[in-house]
PDB file of C-alpha atoms in Angstrom:
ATOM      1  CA  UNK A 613     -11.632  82.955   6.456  1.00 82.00           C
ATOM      2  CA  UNK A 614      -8.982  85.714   6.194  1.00 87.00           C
ATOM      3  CA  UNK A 615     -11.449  87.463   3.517  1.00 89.00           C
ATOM      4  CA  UNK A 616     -14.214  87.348   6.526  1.00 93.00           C
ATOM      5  CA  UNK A 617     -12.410  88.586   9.121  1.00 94.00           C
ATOM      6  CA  UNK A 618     -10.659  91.593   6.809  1.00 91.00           C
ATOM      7  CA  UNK A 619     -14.174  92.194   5.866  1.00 93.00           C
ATOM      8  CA  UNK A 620     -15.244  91.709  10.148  1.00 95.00           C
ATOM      9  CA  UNK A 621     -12.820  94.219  11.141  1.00 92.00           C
ATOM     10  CA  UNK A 622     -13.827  96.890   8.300  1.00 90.00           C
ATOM     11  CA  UNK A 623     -17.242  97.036   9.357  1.00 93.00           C
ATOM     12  CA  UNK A 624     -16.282  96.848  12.981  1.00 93.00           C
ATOM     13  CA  UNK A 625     -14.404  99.709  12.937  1.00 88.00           C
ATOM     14  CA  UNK A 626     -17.144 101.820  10.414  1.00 87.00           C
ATOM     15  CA  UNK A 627     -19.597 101.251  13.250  1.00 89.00           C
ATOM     16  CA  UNK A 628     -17.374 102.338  15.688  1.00 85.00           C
ATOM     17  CA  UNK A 629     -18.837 101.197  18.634  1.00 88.00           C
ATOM     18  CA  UNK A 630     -15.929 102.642  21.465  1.00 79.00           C
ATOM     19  CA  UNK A 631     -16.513 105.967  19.523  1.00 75.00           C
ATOM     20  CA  UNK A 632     -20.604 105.820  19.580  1.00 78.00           C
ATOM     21  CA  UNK A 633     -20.129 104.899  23.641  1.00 78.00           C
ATOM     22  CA  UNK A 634     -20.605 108.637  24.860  1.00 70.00           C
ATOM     23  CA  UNK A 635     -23.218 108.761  22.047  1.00 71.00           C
ATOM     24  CA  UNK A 636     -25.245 106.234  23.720  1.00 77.00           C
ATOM     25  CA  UNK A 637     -25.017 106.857  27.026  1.00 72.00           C
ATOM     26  CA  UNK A 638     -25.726 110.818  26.349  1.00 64.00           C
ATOM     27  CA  UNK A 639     -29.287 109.746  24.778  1.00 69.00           C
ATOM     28  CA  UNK A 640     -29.905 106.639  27.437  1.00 74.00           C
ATOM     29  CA  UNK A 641     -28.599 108.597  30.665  1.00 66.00           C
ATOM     30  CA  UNK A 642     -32.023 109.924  31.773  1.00 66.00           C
ATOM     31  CA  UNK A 643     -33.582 105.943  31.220  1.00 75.00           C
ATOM     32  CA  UNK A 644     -34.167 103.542  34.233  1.00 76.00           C
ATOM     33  CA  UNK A 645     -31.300 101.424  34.021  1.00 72.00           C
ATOM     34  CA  UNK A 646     -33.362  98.495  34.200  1.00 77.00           C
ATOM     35  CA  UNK A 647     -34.849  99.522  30.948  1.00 82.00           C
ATOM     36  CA  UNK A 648     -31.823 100.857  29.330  1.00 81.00           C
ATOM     37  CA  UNK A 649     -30.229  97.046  28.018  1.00 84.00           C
ATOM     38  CA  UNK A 650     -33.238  96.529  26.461  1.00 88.00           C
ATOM     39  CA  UNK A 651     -33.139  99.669  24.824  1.00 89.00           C
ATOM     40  CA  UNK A 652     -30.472  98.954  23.373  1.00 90.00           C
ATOM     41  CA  UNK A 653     -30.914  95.353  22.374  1.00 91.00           C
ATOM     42  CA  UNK A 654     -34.079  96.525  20.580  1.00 93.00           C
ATOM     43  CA  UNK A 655     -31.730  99.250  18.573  1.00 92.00           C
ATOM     44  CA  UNK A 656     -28.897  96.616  17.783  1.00 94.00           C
ATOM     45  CA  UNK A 657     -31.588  94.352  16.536  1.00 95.00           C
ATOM     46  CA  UNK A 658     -33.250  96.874  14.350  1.00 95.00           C
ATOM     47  CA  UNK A 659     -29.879  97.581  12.946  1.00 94.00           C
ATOM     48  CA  UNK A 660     -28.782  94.130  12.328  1.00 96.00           C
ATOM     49  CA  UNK A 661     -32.034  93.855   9.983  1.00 95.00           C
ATOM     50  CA  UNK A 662     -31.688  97.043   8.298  1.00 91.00           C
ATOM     51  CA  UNK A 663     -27.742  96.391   7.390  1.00 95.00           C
ATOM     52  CA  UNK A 664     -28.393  92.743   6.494  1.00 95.00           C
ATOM     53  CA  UNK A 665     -31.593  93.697   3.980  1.00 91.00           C
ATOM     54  CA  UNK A 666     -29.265  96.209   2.687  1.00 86.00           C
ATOM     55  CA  UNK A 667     -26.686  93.790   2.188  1.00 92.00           C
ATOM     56  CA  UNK A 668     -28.562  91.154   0.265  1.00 91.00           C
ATOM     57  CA  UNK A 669     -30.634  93.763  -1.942  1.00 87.00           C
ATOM     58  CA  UNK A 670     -27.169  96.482  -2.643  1.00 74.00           C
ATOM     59  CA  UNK A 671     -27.076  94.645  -5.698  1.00 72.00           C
ATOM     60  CA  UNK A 672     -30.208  94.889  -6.741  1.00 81.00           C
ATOM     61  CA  UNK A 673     -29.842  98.945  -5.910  1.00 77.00           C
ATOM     62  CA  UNK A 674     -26.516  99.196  -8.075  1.00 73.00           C
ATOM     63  CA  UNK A 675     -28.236  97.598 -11.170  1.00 79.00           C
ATOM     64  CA  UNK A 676     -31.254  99.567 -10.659  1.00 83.00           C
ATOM     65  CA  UNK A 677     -30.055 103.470 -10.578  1.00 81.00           C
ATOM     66  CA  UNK A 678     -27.300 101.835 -12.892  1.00 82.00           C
ATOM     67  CA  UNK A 679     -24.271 102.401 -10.830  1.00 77.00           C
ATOM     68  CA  UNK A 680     -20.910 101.003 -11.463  1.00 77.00           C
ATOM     69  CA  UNK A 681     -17.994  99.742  -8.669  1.00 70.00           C
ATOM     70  CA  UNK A 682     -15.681 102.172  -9.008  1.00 78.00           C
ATOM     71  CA  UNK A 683     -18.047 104.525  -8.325  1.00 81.00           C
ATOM     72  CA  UNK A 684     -19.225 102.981  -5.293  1.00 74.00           C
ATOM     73  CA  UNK A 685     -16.153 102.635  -4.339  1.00 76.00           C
ATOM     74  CA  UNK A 686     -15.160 106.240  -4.483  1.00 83.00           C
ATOM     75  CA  UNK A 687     -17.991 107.370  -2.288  1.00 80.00           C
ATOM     76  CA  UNK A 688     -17.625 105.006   0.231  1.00 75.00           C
ATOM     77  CA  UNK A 689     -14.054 106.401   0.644  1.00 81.00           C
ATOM     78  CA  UNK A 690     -15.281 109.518   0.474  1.00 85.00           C
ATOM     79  CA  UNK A 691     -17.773 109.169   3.139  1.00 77.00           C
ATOM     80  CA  UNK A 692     -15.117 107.184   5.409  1.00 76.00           C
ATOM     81  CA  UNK A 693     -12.995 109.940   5.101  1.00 84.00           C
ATOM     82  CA  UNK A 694     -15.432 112.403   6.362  1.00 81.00           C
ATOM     83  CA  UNK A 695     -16.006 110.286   9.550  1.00 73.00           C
ATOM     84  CA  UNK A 696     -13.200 109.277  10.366  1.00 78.00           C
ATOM     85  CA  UNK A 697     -11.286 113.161  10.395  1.00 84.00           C
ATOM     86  CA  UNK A 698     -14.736 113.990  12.703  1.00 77.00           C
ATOM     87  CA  UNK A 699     -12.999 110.722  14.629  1.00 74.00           C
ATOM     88  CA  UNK A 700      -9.731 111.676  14.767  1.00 81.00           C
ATOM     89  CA  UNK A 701     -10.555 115.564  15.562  1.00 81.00           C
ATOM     90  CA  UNK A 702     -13.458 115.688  17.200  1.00 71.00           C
ATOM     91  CA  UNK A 703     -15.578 118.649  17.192  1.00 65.00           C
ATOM     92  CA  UNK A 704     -17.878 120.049  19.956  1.00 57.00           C
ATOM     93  CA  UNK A 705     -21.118 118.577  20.440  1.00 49.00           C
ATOM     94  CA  UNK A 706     -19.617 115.043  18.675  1.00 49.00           C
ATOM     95  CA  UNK A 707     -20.266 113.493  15.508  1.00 49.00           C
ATOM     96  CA  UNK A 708     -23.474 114.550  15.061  1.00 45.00           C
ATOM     97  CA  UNK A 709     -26.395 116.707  17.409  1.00 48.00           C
ATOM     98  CA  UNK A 710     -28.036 113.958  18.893  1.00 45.00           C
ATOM     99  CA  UNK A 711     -31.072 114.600  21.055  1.00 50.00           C
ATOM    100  CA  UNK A 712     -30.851 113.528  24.679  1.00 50.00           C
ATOM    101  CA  UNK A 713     -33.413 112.192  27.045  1.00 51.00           C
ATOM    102  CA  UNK A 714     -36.109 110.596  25.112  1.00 60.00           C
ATOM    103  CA  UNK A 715     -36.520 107.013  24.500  1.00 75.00           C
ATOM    104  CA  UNK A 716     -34.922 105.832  21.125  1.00 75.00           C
ATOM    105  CA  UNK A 717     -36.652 104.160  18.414  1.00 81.00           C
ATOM    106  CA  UNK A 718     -34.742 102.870  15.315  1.00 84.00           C
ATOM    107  CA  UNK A 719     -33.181 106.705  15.404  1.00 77.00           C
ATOM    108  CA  UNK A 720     -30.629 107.712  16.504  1.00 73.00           C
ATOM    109  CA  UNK A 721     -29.188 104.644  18.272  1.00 81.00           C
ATOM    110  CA  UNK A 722     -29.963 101.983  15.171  1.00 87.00           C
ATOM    111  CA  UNK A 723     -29.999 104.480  12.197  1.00 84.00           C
ATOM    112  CA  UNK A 724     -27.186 106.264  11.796  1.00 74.00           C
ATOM    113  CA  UNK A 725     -25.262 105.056  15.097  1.00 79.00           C
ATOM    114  CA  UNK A 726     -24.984 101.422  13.754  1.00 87.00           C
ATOM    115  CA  UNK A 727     -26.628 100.976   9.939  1.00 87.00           C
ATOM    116  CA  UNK A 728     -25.147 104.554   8.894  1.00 78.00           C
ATOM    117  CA  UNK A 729     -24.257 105.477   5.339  1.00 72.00           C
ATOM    118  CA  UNK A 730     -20.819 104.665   5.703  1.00 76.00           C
ATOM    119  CA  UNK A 731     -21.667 101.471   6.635  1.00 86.00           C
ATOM    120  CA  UNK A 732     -24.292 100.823   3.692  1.00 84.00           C
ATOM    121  CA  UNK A 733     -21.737 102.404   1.499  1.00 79.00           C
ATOM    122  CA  UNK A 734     -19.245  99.254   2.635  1.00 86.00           C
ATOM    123  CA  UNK A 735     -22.041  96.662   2.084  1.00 90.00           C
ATOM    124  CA  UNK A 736     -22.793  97.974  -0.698  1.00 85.00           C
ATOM    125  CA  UNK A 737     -19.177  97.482  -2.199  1.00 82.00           C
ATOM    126  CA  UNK A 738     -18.515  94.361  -0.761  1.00 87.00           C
ATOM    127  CA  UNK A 739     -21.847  92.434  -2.698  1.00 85.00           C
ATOM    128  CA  UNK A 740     -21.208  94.467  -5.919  1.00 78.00           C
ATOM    129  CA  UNK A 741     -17.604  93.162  -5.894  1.00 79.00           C
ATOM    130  CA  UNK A 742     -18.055  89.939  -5.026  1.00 84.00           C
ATOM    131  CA  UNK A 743     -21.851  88.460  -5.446  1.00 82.00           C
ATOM    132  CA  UNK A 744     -21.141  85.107  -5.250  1.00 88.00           C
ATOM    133  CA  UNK A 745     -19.684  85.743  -1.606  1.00 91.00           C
ATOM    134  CA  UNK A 746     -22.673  87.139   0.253  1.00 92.00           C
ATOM    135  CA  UNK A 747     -22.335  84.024   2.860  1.00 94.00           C
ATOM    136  CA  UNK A 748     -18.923  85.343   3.876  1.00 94.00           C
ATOM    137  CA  UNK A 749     -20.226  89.050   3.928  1.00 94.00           C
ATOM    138  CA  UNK A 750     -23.256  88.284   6.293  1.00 96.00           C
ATOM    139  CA  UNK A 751     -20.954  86.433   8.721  1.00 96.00           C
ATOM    140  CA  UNK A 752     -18.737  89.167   8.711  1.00 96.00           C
ATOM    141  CA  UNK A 753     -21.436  91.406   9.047  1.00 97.00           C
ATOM    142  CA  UNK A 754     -23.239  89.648  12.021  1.00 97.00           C
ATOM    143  CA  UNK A 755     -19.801  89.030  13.753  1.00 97.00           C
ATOM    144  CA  UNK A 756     -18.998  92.715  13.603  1.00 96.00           C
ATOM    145  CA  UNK A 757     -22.106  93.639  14.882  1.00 96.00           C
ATOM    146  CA  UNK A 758     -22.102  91.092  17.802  1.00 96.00           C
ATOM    147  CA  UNK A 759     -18.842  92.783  19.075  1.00 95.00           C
ATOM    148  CA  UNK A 760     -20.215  95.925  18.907  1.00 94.00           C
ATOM    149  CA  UNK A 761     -23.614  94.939  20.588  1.00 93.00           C
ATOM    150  CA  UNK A 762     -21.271  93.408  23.262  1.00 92.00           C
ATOM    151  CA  UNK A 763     -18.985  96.437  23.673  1.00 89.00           C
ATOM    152  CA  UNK A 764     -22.538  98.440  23.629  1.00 89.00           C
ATOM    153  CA  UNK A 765     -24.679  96.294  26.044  1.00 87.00           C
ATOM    154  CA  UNK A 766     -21.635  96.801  28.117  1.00 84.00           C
ATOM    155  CA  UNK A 767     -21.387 100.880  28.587  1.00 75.00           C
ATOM    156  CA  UNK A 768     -21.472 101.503  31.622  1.00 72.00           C
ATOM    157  CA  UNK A 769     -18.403  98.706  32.522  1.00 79.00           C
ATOM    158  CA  UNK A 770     -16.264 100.228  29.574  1.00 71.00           C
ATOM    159  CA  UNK A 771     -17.310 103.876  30.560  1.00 67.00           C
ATOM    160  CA  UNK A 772     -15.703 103.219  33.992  1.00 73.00           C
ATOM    161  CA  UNK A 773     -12.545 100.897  32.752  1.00 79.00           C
ATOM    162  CA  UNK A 774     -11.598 103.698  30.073  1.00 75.00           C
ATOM    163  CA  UNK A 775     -12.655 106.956  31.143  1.00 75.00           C
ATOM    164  CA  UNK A 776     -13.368 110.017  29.151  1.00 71.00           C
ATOM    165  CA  UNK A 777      -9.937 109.900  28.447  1.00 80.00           C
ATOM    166  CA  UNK A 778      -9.294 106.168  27.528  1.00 80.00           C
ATOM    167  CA  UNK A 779     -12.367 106.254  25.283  1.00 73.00           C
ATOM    168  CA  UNK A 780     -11.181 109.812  23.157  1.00 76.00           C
ATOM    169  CA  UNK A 781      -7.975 107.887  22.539  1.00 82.00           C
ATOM    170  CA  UNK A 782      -9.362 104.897  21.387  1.00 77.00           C
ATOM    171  CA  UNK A 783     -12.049 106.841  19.275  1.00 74.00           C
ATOM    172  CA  UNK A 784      -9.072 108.213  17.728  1.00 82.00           C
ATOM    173  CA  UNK A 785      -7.050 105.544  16.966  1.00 83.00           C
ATOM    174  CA  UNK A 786      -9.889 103.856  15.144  1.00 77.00           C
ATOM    175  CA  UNK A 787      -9.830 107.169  13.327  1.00 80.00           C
ATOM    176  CA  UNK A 788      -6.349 106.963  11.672  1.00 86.00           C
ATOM    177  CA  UNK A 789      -6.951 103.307  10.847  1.00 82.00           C
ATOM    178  CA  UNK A 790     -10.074 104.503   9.048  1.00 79.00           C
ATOM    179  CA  UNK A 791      -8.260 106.763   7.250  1.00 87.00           C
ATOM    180  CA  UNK A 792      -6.281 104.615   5.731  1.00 87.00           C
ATOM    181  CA  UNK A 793      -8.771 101.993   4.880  1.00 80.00           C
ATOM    182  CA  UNK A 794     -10.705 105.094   3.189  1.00 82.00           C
ATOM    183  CA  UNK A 795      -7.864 106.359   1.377  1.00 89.00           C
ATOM    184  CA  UNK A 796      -7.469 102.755  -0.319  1.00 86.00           C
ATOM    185  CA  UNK A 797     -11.342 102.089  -0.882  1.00 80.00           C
ATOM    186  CA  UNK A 798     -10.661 105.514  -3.133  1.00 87.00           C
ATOM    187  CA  UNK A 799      -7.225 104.622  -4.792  1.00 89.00           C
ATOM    188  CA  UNK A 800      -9.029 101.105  -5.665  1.00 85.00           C
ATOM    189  CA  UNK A 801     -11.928 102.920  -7.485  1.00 83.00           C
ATOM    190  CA  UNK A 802      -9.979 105.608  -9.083  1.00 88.00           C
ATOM    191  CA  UNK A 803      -7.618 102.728 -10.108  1.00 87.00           C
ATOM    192  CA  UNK A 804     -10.691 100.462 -11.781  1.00 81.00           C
ATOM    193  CA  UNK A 805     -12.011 103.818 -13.272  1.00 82.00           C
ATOM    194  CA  UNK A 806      -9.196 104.564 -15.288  1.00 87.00           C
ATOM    195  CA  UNK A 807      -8.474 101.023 -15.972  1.00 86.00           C
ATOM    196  CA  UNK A 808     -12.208 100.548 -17.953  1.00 82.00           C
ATOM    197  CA  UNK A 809     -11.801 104.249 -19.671  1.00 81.00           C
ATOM    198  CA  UNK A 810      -7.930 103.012 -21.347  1.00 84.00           C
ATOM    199  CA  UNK A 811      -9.662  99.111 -22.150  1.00 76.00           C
ATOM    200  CA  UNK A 812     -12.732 101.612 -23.788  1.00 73.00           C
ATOM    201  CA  UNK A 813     -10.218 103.911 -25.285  1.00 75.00           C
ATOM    202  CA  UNK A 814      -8.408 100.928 -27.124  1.00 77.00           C
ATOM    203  CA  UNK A 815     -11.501  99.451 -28.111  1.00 77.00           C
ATOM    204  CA  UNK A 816     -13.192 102.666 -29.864  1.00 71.00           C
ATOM    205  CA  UNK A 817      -9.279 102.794 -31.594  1.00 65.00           C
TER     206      UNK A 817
END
């Protein structure tokens, strides 16, 4: 249980959903609101598929293109790191130049909003480190997601509760949290990398 809701919380706070607010309601504004919740189920649904097929076949992936854990591991900090400094200092325009005004399909809202490549990255380490666990990493997955579809289906009441304001700070305090997952997701594989180049050093002497 703890393992699921470590894992729950990581993904959680890779898909950001506080910080992809202002995202969505930017691209959604100029929708009838009647139509706009079921814009965005649609999106959430597309990206629960995408991130749970990823999940299951990131395995498969690694043993194909022949791609260890640590190495994994080091992008995914990598790309953690990125997002969460854009998270923590924000830069003009957001994240990422989104366009505004047309009806989303699968992009931008689902792909990279939700099932991003930060997020694959982390679903990608979790089943190559632990296989036999993919029960516990699709409940953690699904349970992350259904807090973010709630805090998402739910824009406009958070918009108004926070404020610009609220919603920066929170953005940003996801962002140092990040950080810190992101450093140790790179510590970890730089740790295992050295770790298997000593155990082949000894062998080959």
């Amino acid at each position: 249980m703890a393992e699921i809701l470590a894992a729950a919380t990581m993904l959680f706070l890779i898909m950001d959903p506080l910080g992809n607010l202002p995202i969505y309601m930017s691209v959604l504004k100029t929708i009838d609101p009647q139509r706009r919740r079921r814009v965005i189920i649609r999106e959430l649904l597309f990206a629960l598929v995408i991130l749970m097929v990823f999940l299951h076949s990131g395995q498969l992936l690694l043993d194909f293109l022949k791609i260890e854990q640590e190495t994994v591991s080091i992008a995914g900090g990598i790309i953690l790191f990125i997002i969460a400094i854009r998270m923590v200092f924000p830069q003009p325009g957001g994240i990422m130049s989104l366009p505004a005004g047309e009806e989303p399909f699968i992009v931008p809202l689902a792909i990279p909003m939700i099932a991003g490549p930060s997020t694959m990255a982390a679903l990608i380490l979790l089943a190559n480190q632990e296989p036999n666990k993919m029960t516990e990493w699709s409940i953690a997955l699904f349970a992350a997601w259904l807090v973010s579809a709630v805090i998402l289906s739910m824009s406009n009441t958070f918009h108004r509760l926070l404020g610009e304001k609220g919603l920066n700070a929170v953005e940003r305090l996801m962002g140092m949290i990040l950080i810190m997952i992101a450093i140790q997701m790179l510590l970890n594989g730089i740790g295992v990398y050295f770790q298997s180049q000593l155990h082949v050093s000894s062998i080959l002497q």
